[in-house]
CSV table of C-alpha atoms in Angstrom, one decimal:
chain,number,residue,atom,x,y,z
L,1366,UNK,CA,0.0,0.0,0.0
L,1367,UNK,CA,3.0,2.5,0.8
L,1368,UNK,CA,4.7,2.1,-2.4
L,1369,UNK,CA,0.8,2.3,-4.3
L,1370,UNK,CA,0.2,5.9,-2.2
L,1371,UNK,CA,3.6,7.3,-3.6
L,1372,UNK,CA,3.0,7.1,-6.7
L,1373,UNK,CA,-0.2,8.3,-6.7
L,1374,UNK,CA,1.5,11.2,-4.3
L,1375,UNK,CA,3.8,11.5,-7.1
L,1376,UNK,CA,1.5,11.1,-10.0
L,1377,UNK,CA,-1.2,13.5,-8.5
L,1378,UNK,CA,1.5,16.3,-6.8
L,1379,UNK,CA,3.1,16.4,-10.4
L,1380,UNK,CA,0.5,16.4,-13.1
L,1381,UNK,CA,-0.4,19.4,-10.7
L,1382,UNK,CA,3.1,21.5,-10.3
L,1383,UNK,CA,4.7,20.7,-13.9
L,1384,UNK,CA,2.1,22.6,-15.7
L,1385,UNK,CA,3.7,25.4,-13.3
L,1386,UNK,CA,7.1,25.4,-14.9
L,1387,UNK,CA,6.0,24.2,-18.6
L,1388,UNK,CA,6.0,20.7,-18.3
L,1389,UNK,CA,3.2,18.2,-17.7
L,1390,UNK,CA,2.5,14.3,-17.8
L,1391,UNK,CA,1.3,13.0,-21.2
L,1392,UNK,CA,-0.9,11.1,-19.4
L,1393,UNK,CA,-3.3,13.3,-18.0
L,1394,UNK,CA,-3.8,15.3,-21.2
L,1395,UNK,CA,-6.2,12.5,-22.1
L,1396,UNK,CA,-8.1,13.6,-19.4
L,1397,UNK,CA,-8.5,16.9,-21.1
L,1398,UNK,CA,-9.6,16.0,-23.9
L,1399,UNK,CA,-12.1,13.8,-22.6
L,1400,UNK,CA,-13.7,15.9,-19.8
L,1401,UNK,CA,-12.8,19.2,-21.2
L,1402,UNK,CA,-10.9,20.8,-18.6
L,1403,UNK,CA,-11.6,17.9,-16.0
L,1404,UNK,CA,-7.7,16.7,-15.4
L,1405,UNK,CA,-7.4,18.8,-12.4
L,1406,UNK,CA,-10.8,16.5,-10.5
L,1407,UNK,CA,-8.4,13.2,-11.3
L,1408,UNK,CA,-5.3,15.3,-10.0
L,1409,UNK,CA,-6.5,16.1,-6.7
L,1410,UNK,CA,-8.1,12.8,-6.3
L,1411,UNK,CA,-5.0,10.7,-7.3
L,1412,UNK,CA,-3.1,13.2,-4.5
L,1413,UNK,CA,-6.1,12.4,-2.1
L,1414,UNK,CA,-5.9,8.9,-2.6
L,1415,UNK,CA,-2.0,8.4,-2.5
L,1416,UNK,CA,-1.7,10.4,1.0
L,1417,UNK,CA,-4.9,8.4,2.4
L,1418,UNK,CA,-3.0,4.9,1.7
L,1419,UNK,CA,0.0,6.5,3.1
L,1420,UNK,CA,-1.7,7.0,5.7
L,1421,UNK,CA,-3.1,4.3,6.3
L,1422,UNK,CA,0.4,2.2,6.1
L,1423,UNK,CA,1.9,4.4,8.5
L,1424,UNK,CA,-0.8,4.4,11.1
L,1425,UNK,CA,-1.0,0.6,11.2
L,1426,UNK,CA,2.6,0.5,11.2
L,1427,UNK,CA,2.3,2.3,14.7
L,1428,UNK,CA,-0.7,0.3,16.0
L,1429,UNK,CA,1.5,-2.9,15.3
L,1430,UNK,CA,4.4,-2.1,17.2
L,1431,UNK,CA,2.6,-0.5,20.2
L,1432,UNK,CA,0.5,-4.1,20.9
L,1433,UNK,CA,3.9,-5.7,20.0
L,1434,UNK,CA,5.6,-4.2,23.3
């Protein structure tokens, strides 16, 4: 799940920030085209969804070593 969230961190934080500096994923121009204008919904949700699995790992990862002391 932690690697998964990363790149979806990655994935969602960059197709956001590249258009910024003149750059951008090919990927989510398909998006664009499609939706007209809708790339920046699957942005935000692939950044939402990457820091919520992230999350996730890293709170279980506390909850298992506090019940293992």
């Amino acid at each position: 799940m932690l690697r998964t969230g990363i790149i979806f961190l990655i994935l969602g934080l960059g197709a956001f920030i590249l258009p910024q500096f003149g750059l951008q994923f090919k990927l989510f121009t398909v998006f664009n085209d499609i939706f007209g204008g809708g790339e920046t919904y699957v942005e935000i949700a692939l950044a939402g969804i990457g820091a919520v699995l992230v999350c996730i790992h890293l709170f279980k990862g506390k909850k298992d070593k506090s019940s293992a002391a």
